[in-house]
mmCIF file of C-alpha atoms in Angstrom:
data_model
loop_
_atom_site.group_PDB
_atom_site.id
_atom_site.type_symbol
_atom_site.label_atom_id
_atom_site.label_comp_id
_atom_site.label_asym_id
_atom_site.label_seq_id
_atom_site.Cartn_x
_atom_site.Cartn_y
_atom_site.Cartn_z
ATOM 1 C CA UNK A 1 -13.107 -11.688 -37.182
ATOM 2 C CA UNK A 2 -10.651 -11.362 -39.291
ATOM 3 C CA UNK A 3 -7.805 -13.858 -39.557
ATOM 4 C CA UNK A 4 -5.282 -11.217 -38.379
ATOM 5 C CA UNK A 5 -7.267 -10.576 -35.826
ATOM 6 C CA UNK A 6 -7.675 -14.027 -34.484
ATOM 7 C CA UNK A 7 -4.159 -14.146 -35.091
ATOM 8 C CA UNK A 8 -3.468 -11.592 -33.207
ATOM 9 C CA UNK A 9 -5.959 -12.772 -30.275
ATOM 10 C CA UNK A 10 -3.854 -16.042 -30.081
ATOM 11 C CA UNK A 11 -1.290 -14.765 -30.012
ATOM 12 C CA UNK A 12 -1.721 -12.703 -27.437
ATOM 13 C CA UNK A 13 -2.748 -15.167 -25.674
ATOM 14 C CA UNK A 14 0.274 -17.898 -25.901
ATOM 15 C CA UNK A 15 2.321 -14.616 -24.609
ATOM 16 C CA UNK A 16 0.591 -14.062 -21.793
ATOM 17 C CA UNK A 17 -0.265 -17.817 -20.559
ATOM 18 C CA UNK A 18 3.710 -18.110 -20.894
ATOM 19 C CA UNK A 19 5.695 -14.827 -19.770
ATOM 20 C CA UNK A 20 3.193 -13.880 -17.428
ATOM 21 C CA UNK A 21 4.450 -13.320 -13.879
ATOM 22 C CA UNK A 22 2.027 -11.902 -11.654
ATOM 23 C CA UNK A 23 -1.483 -11.960 -10.961
ATOM 24 C CA UNK A 24 -3.700 -8.853 -10.447
ATOM 25 C CA UNK A 25 -6.567 -9.058 -7.645
ATOM 26 C CA UNK A 26 -9.058 -6.049 -8.576
ATOM 27 C CA UNK A 27 -11.230 -7.791 -5.177
ATOM 28 C CA UNK A 28 -14.129 -9.035 -5.228
ATOM 29 C CA UNK A 29 -12.891 -12.409 -6.880
ATOM 30 C CA UNK A 30 -11.584 -11.040 -10.112
ATOM 31 C CA UNK A 31 -8.269 -12.404 -10.558
ATOM 32 C CA UNK A 32 -6.660 -11.507 -14.287
ATOM 33 C CA UNK A 33 -2.972 -12.571 -14.692
ATOM 34 C CA UNK A 34 -0.238 -10.909 -16.512
ATOM 35 C CA UNK A 35 3.317 -9.446 -17.497
ATOM 36 C CA UNK A 36 4.222 -6.776 -13.886
ATOM 37 C CA UNK A 37 6.847 -4.701 -13.962
ATOM 38 C CA UNK A 38 8.966 -2.522 -12.064
ATOM 39 C CA UNK A 39 11.522 -0.686 -12.308
ATOM 40 C CA UNK A 40 13.724 1.708 -10.378
ATOM 41 C CA UNK A 41 12.833 5.156 -11.289
ATOM 42 C CA UNK A 42 14.441 8.728 -9.440
ATOM 43 C CA UNK A 43 12.638 11.519 -9.795
ATOM 44 C CA UNK A 44 14.794 14.782 -9.849
ATOM 45 C CA UNK A 45 17.840 12.233 -9.870
ATOM 46 C CA UNK A 46 17.598 12.554 -5.691
ATOM 47 C CA UNK A 47 14.130 11.021 -5.123
ATOM 48 C CA UNK A 48 14.492 6.819 -4.796
ATOM 49 C CA UNK A 49 11.626 4.570 -6.740
ATOM 50 C CA UNK A 50 9.757 2.647 -9.455
ATOM 51 C CA UNK A 51 7.730 3.122 -12.483
ATOM 52 C CA UNK A 52 4.825 0.280 -11.947
ATOM 53 C CA UNK A 53 3.177 -1.152 -14.435
ATOM 54 C CA UNK A 54 0.867 -4.569 -15.196
ATOM 55 C CA UNK A 55 0.461 -5.107 -19.051
ATOM 56 C CA UNK A 56 -2.567 -7.931 -19.825
ATOM 57 C CA UNK A 57 -5.291 -9.367 -22.446
ATOM 58 C CA UNK A 58 -7.438 -6.414 -23.361
ATOM 59 C CA UNK A 59 -10.566 -8.496 -23.226
ATOM 60 C CA UNK A 60 -10.160 -9.461 -19.512
ATOM 61 C CA UNK A 61 -8.394 -5.466 -18.413
ATOM 62 C CA UNK A 62 -10.980 -3.702 -20.917
ATOM 63 C CA UNK A 63 -13.067 -3.040 -18.004
ATOM 64 C CA UNK A 64 -10.832 -1.453 -15.371
ATOM 65 C CA UNK A 65 -10.827 1.719 -15.157
ATOM 66 C CA UNK A 66 -7.982 4.476 -13.173
ATOM 67 C CA UNK A 67 -8.159 5.277 -9.494
ATOM 68 C CA UNK A 68 -9.125 1.711 -9.447
ATOM 69 C CA UNK A 69 -7.670 -0.451 -7.060
ATOM 70 C CA UNK A 70 -5.332 -3.282 -7.228
ATOM 71 C CA UNK A 71 -3.663 -5.624 -5.589
ATOM 72 C CA UNK A 72 0.058 -7.394 -6.851
ATOM 73 C CA UNK A 73 2.729 -9.143 -4.866
ATOM 74 C CA UNK A 74 0.955 -8.669 -1.423
ATOM 75 C CA UNK A 75 1.777 -4.448 -2.782
ATOM 76 C CA UNK A 76 -1.755 -2.055 -3.035
ATOM 77 C CA UNK A 77 -1.855 -0.193 -6.524
ATOM 78 C CA UNK A 78 -4.235 2.323 -7.552
ATOM 79 C CA UNK A 79 -4.215 2.571 -11.281
ATOM 80 C CA UNK A 80 -3.550 6.378 -12.431
ATOM 81 C CA UNK A 81 -3.095 6.040 -16.441
ATOM 82 C CA UNK A 82 -4.130 3.521 -18.662
ATOM 83 C CA UNK A 83 -3.023 4.304 -22.156
ATOM 84 C CA UNK A 84 -4.786 3.392 -25.386
ATOM 85 C CA UNK A 85 -4.612 -0.133 -25.582
ATOM 86 C CA UNK A 86 -2.455 -1.629 -28.800
ATOM 87 C CA UNK A 87 -3.120 -4.827 -30.270
ATOM 88 C CA UNK A 88 -5.476 -6.612 -27.796
ATOM 89 C CA UNK A 89 -3.171 -5.997 -24.764
ATOM 90 C CA UNK A 90 -4.005 -2.853 -21.950
ATOM 91 C CA UNK A 91 -1.190 -1.577 -19.873
ATOM 92 C CA UNK A 92 -2.295 0.068 -16.879
ATOM 93 C CA UNK A 93 -0.159 2.303 -14.929
ATOM 94 C CA UNK A 94 -0.036 1.647 -11.222
ATOM 95 C CA UNK A 95 0.658 4.035 -8.498
ATOM 96 C CA UNK A 96 1.481 2.590 -5.111
ATOM 97 C CA UNK A 97 -2.007 3.328 -2.667
ATOM 98 C CA UNK B 1 40.059 17.869 15.259
ATOM 99 C CA UNK B 2 40.253 20.811 12.576
ATOM 100 C CA UNK B 3 37.583 23.631 12.788
ATOM 101 C CA UNK B 4 34.668 23.325 10.483
ATOM 102 C CA UNK B 5 34.997 26.120 7.762
ATOM 103 C CA UNK B 6 33.260 29.324 7.788
ATOM 104 C CA UNK B 7 30.615 27.604 5.189
ATOM 105 C CA UNK B 8 30.178 24.679 6.597
ATOM 106 C CA UNK B 9 29.551 26.301 10.261
ATOM 107 C CA UNK B 10 27.017 28.285 8.393
ATOM 108 C CA UNK B 11 24.878 25.921 6.222
ATOM 109 C CA UNK B 12 24.933 23.654 8.949
ATOM 110 C CA UNK B 13 23.316 26.533 11.210
ATOM 111 C CA UNK B 14 20.965 27.127 8.930
ATOM 112 C CA UNK B 15 19.933 23.628 8.718
ATOM 113 C CA UNK B 16 19.608 23.265 12.439
ATOM 114 C CA UNK B 17 17.974 26.233 12.223
ATOM 115 C CA UNK B 18 14.991 24.634 9.888
ATOM 116 C CA UNK B 19 15.162 21.566 11.314
ATOM 117 C CA UNK B 20 11.980 20.476 13.624
ATOM 118 C CA UNK B 21 9.382 21.940 11.619
ATOM 119 C CA UNK B 22 6.029 20.631 12.051
ATOM 120 C CA UNK B 23 6.022 19.476 8.299
ATOM 121 C CA UNK B 24 9.533 18.085 7.225
ATOM 122 C CA UNK B 25 10.421 17.253 10.933
ATOM 123 C CA UNK B 26 13.310 15.991 11.252
ATOM 124 C CA UNK B 27 14.322 15.412 7.022
ATOM 125 C CA UNK B 28 16.855 18.503 6.543
ATOM 126 C CA UNK B 29 20.131 16.626 5.015
ATOM 127 C CA UNK B 30 22.695 19.351 3.945
ATOM 128 C CA UNK B 31 25.108 18.259 0.917
ATOM 129 C CA UNK B 32 23.252 15.370 0.671
ATOM 130 C CA UNK B 33 24.539 12.959 -2.710
ATOM 131 C CA UNK B 34 22.825 9.636 -1.744
ATOM 132 C CA UNK B 35 18.995 9.649 -3.369
ATOM 133 C CA UNK B 36 16.285 9.461 -0.583
ATOM 134 C CA UNK B 37 13.775 6.969 -0.275
ATOM 135 C CA UNK B 38 10.098 7.899 0.673
ATOM 136 C CA UNK B 39 10.111 6.929 4.292
ATOM 137 C CA UNK B 40 12.779 10.280 4.013
ATOM 138 C CA UNK B 41 10.307 11.956 2.772
ATOM 139 C CA UNK B 42 8.714 15.574 2.978
ATOM 140 C CA UNK B 43 12.933 16.668 2.636
ATOM 141 C CA UNK B 44 14.395 19.420 2.505
ATOM 142 C CA UNK B 45 18.199 19.313 0.540
ATOM 143 C CA UNK B 46 20.375 21.607 2.343
ATOM 144 C CA UNK B 47 23.621 23.030 -0.358
ATOM 145 C CA UNK B 48 25.735 25.728 -0.904
ATOM 146 C CA UNK B 49 24.918 28.504 -3.740
ATOM 147 C CA UNK B 50 27.144 31.644 -4.690
ATOM 148 C CA UNK B 51 29.278 32.689 -2.775
ATOM 149 C CA UNK B 52 30.539 36.279 -3.295
ATOM 150 C CA UNK B 53 32.986 39.163 -1.727
ATOM 151 C CA UNK B 54 30.818 41.787 -1.150
ATOM 152 C CA UNK B 55 33.066 44.673 0.500
ATOM 153 C CA UNK B 56 36.554 44.355 -0.018
ATOM 154 C CA UNK B 57 39.898 46.861 0.982
ATOM 155 C CA UNK B 58 42.472 48.224 -1.300
ATOM 156 C CA UNK B 59 44.763 45.646 0.876
ATOM 157 C CA UNK B 60 42.734 42.573 -0.937
ATOM 158 C CA UNK B 61 41.235 41.574 3.117
ATOM 159 C CA UNK B 62 37.641 40.638 2.203
ATOM 160 C CA UNK B 63 35.692 42.050 4.278
ATOM 161 C CA UNK B 64 31.879 40.809 4.088
ATOM 162 C CA UNK B 65 30.816 38.140 1.860
ATOM 163 C CA UNK B 66 27.374 37.715 0.219
ATOM 164 C CA UNK B 67 26.832 33.433 0.065
ATOM 165 C CA UNK B 68 23.171 31.844 -1.164
ATOM 166 C CA UNK B 69 21.788 29.329 0.419
ATOM 167 C CA UNK B 70 19.544 26.982 -1.607
ATOM 168 C CA UNK B 71 16.884 24.968 0.476
ATOM 169 C CA UNK B 72 15.092 22.389 -2.118
ATOM 170 C CA UNK B 73 12.006 21.579 -0.922
ATOM 171 C CA UNK B 74 11.196 18.000 -1.916
ATOM 172 C CA UNK B 75 7.960 15.822 -1.763
ATOM 173 C CA UNK B 76 6.367 12.814 -2.847
ATOM 174 C CA UNK B 77 2.853 12.105 -1.993
ATOM 175 C CA UNK B 78 0.006 10.831 -4.308
ATOM 176 C CA UNK B 79 -2.389 13.743 -3.998
ATOM 177 C CA UNK B 80 -1.340 17.066 -2.999
ATOM 178 C CA UNK B 81 2.371 17.455 -3.528
ATOM 179 C CA UNK B 82 2.369 21.190 -4.181
ATOM 180 C CA UNK B 83 0.077 21.579 -1.114
ATOM 181 C CA UNK B 84 2.438 19.740 0.945
ATOM 182 C CA UNK B 85 5.468 21.512 -0.271
ATOM 183 C CA UNK B 86 4.035 24.658 0.298
ATOM 184 C CA UNK B 87 3.470 23.871 3.822
ATOM 185 C CA UNK B 88 7.669 23.338 4.288
ATOM 186 C CA UNK B 89 8.267 26.159 2.555
ATOM 187 C CA UNK B 90 5.787 28.799 4.744
ATOM 188 C CA UNK B 91 7.243 27.014 8.057
ATOM 189 C CA UNK B 92 10.771 27.349 7.048
ATOM 190 C CA UNK B 93 10.402 31.417 5.681
ATOM 191 C CA UNK B 94 8.758 31.952 9.180
ATOM 192 C CA UNK B 95 11.515 30.324 10.971
ATOM 193 C CA UNK B 96 14.462 31.842 9.482
ATOM 194 C CA UNK B 97 12.276 35.457 9.822
ATOM 195 C CA UNK B 98 11.204 34.241 13.303
ATOM 196 C CA UNK B 99 13.270 36.741 15.379
ATOM 197 C CA UNK B 100 16.423 39.181 14.967
ATOM 198 C CA UNK B 101 18.431 35.757 16.630
ATOM 199 C CA UNK B 102 17.061 33.181 13.680
ATOM 200 C CA UNK B 103 18.021 35.458 10.615
ATOM 201 C CA UNK B 104 21.470 36.081 12.418
ATOM 202 C CA UNK B 105 21.360 31.659 12.599
ATOM 203 C CA UNK B 106 22.590 32.751 15.885
ATOM 204 C CA UNK B 107 25.606 34.955 15.517
ATOM 205 C CA UNK B 108 26.665 32.952 13.188
ATOM 206 C CA UNK B 109 25.419 35.701 10.403
ATOM 207 C CA UNK B 110 25.339 39.562 9.528
ATOM 208 C CA UNK B 111 21.971 39.169 8.098
ATOM 209 C CA UNK B 112 19.987 36.226 6.203
ATOM 210 C CA UNK B 113 17.470 37.294 3.339
ATOM 211 C CA UNK B 114 14.585 34.644 2.117
ATOM 212 C CA UNK B 115 15.340 35.415 -1.637
ATOM 213 C CA UNK B 116 12.370 33.526 -3.559
ATOM 214 C CA UNK B 117 11.419 30.257 -4.290
ATOM 215 C CA UNK B 118 11.450 29.308 -7.737
ATOM 216 C CA UNK B 119 8.997 27.160 -10.138
ATOM 217 C CA UNK B 120 7.629 24.477 -8.554
ATOM 218 C CA UNK B 121 9.017 21.161 -10.829
ATOM 219 C CA UNK B 122 6.592 18.285 -10.975
ATOM 220 C CA UNK B 123 7.470 14.642 -11.817
ATOM 221 C CA UNK B 124 5.293 12.227 -12.631
ATOM 222 C CA UNK B 125 8.126 9.131 -13.771
ATOM 223 C CA UNK B 126 7.408 7.553 -10.725
ATOM 224 C CA UNK B 127 4.983 5.506 -8.574
ATOM 225 C CA UNK B 128 3.643 8.881 -7.215
ATOM 226 C CA UNK B 129 3.946 12.605 -8.287
ATOM 227 C CA UNK B 130 6.696 14.502 -6.920
ATOM 228 C CA UNK B 131 7.086 17.832 -6.423
ATOM 229 C CA UNK B 132 10.465 19.741 -6.170
ATOM 230 C CA UNK B 133 9.946 23.697 -4.895
ATOM 231 C CA UNK B 134 13.809 24.648 -5.251
ATOM 232 C CA UNK B 135 14.238 27.933 -2.151
ATOM 233 C CA UNK B 136 17.339 30.157 -2.060
ATOM 234 C CA UNK B 137 18.847 32.595 0.827
ATOM 235 C CA UNK B 138 20.952 34.846 0.719
ATOM 236 C CA UNK B 139 23.781 35.688 4.241
ATOM 237 C CA UNK B 140 26.561 37.944 4.940
ATOM 238 C CA UNK B 141 29.115 36.827 6.959
ATOM 239 C CA UNK B 142 32.180 38.365 7.740
#
């Protein structure tokens, strides 16, 4: 691992450690800390809703695949999309189950 | 209490005719401006389209008007949202064309015609995919 890659990994770990605001429970005892976002959005301007996502370290979320289920803050979600991980961080785009 | 305008009467009669159908049930909203929650879906939003004179006397008196009613079908489901919207559309058209009485909205209009449904619009910006199908009807009224 290059020095730059080591720095990125350390920095990501520190950021997630400091900013994590939720735990994602994937079942079978797999619980991951990360950043949960659920910003309000409207479909067609007339249907209220939100856009949930969960961001964490790629090294711990790398095995997650689309259609996996996860529980965050008591709500069940399905992983709808996983954009290409960038710089060691992975974002899961979620849909309510 | 004032008498409702003719257009209001027609819009309400139209909404009543498509309320209580199997898929959308009572979730038919007339001229609604506020956003719908997931619990309000699937739903139909009814509002006015064009309204134009069709038969006019030389005196300027309008004998017949053509009034378009737009009914937007809205569905938000993880899977099969378009299928549900199709079911709402089919039930709506069947109910409005079920009988001569239905096609005059109980005598409120001279005739009712199904113009057609627009292209289904898809939205994946929220927590579940949403579909909207705009549907147009035309009524003639005096």
